[in-house]
Steps between C-alpha positions, in 0.01 A plus 500: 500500500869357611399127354707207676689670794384462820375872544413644748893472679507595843772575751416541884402885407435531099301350268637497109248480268427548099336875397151536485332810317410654839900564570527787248486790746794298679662440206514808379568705851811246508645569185392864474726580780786687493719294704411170369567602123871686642684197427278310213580545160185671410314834607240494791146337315248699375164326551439413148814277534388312823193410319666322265752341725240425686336275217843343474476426877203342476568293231818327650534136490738275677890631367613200301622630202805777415378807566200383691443758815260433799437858663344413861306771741644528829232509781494552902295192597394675780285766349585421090679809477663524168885521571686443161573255230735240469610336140659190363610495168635222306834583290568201394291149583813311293754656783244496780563836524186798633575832624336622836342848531285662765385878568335626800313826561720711736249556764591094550854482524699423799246215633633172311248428237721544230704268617251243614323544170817464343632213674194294451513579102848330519309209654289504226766504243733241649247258675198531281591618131858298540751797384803426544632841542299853573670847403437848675601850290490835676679819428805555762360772641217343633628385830159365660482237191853432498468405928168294423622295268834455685294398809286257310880318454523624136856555402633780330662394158556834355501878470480615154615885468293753319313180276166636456376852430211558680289805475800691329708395739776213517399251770718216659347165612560219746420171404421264749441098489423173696512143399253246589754312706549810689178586554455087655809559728361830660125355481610178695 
């Protein structure tokens, strides 16, 4: 129900597109798992909970306003395999400021997608929705996120010690960012 984006995107492998009600086994099997939830701030999901992210999901509109989010389904064009999710959320439309997030089932890592999924949200965010800058967060020890986002040309702008307990635990983050006219220079 994404209103006024053009949705589906596509890459040369993916195709990023808004939740339907049909995704909630995927949903859930994403965020129920053990490794995905390691470095989030909350506790694997319990089904009850995708459910009702789920009807959040579903619900999404284009992300115009502060605190707007667009959650997008990652899936293998070739055989619509559910991969992941991708997200775009806006932190402030007076700054031009949205924050990119992503999260891939394990039994998917190492091929790209997150990275091409990624890549092409930053093309949505810079080309389509006109931010003029697009944040990454990911706790330091989380060294695949930290490399993706440092591939897609994102630049490192801080490590923050021990900011955010997580899980009973104190967690450090790196915060990552691009500007528009960064994103033009490596697009060109």
């Amino acid at each position: 129900m994404v209103a006024d984006l053009p949705l589906p995107l596509t890459t040369d492998r993916l195709t990023l597109r808004g939740y339907v009600e049909t995704d909630l086994d995927e949903l859930h099997r994403l965020h129920a798992h053990p490794d995905v939830a390691r470095y989030m701030l909350w506790e694997p999901w319990p089904r009850g909970y995708a459910i009702e992210r789920l009807g959040r999901r579903v619900q999404q509109s284009a992300p115009v306003n502060d605190d707007d989010a667009l959650d997008l389904a990652v899936l293998r064009t070739a055989d619509d395999t559910y991969l992941g999710e991708v997200h775009l959320h806006v932190v402030s439309r007076e700054r031009g400021c949205a924050e990119l997030g992503f999260a891939f089932h394990p039994e998917h890592h190492g091929h790209g997608y997150a990275a091409e999924a990624a890549g092409r949200m930053l093309r949505l965010a810079f080309d389509t929705l006109g931010f003029r800058r697009v944040i990454g967060r990911c706790d330091a020890d989380n060294t695949a996120s930290a490399g993706l986002m440092e591939r897609l040309g994102m630049r490192r702008e801080a490590h923050l010690i021990e900011n955010e307990l997580v899980k009973g635990v104190w967690a450090s983050e790196y915060d990552y960012a691009m500007l528009a006219r960064e994103w033009a220079e490596r697009s060109a």
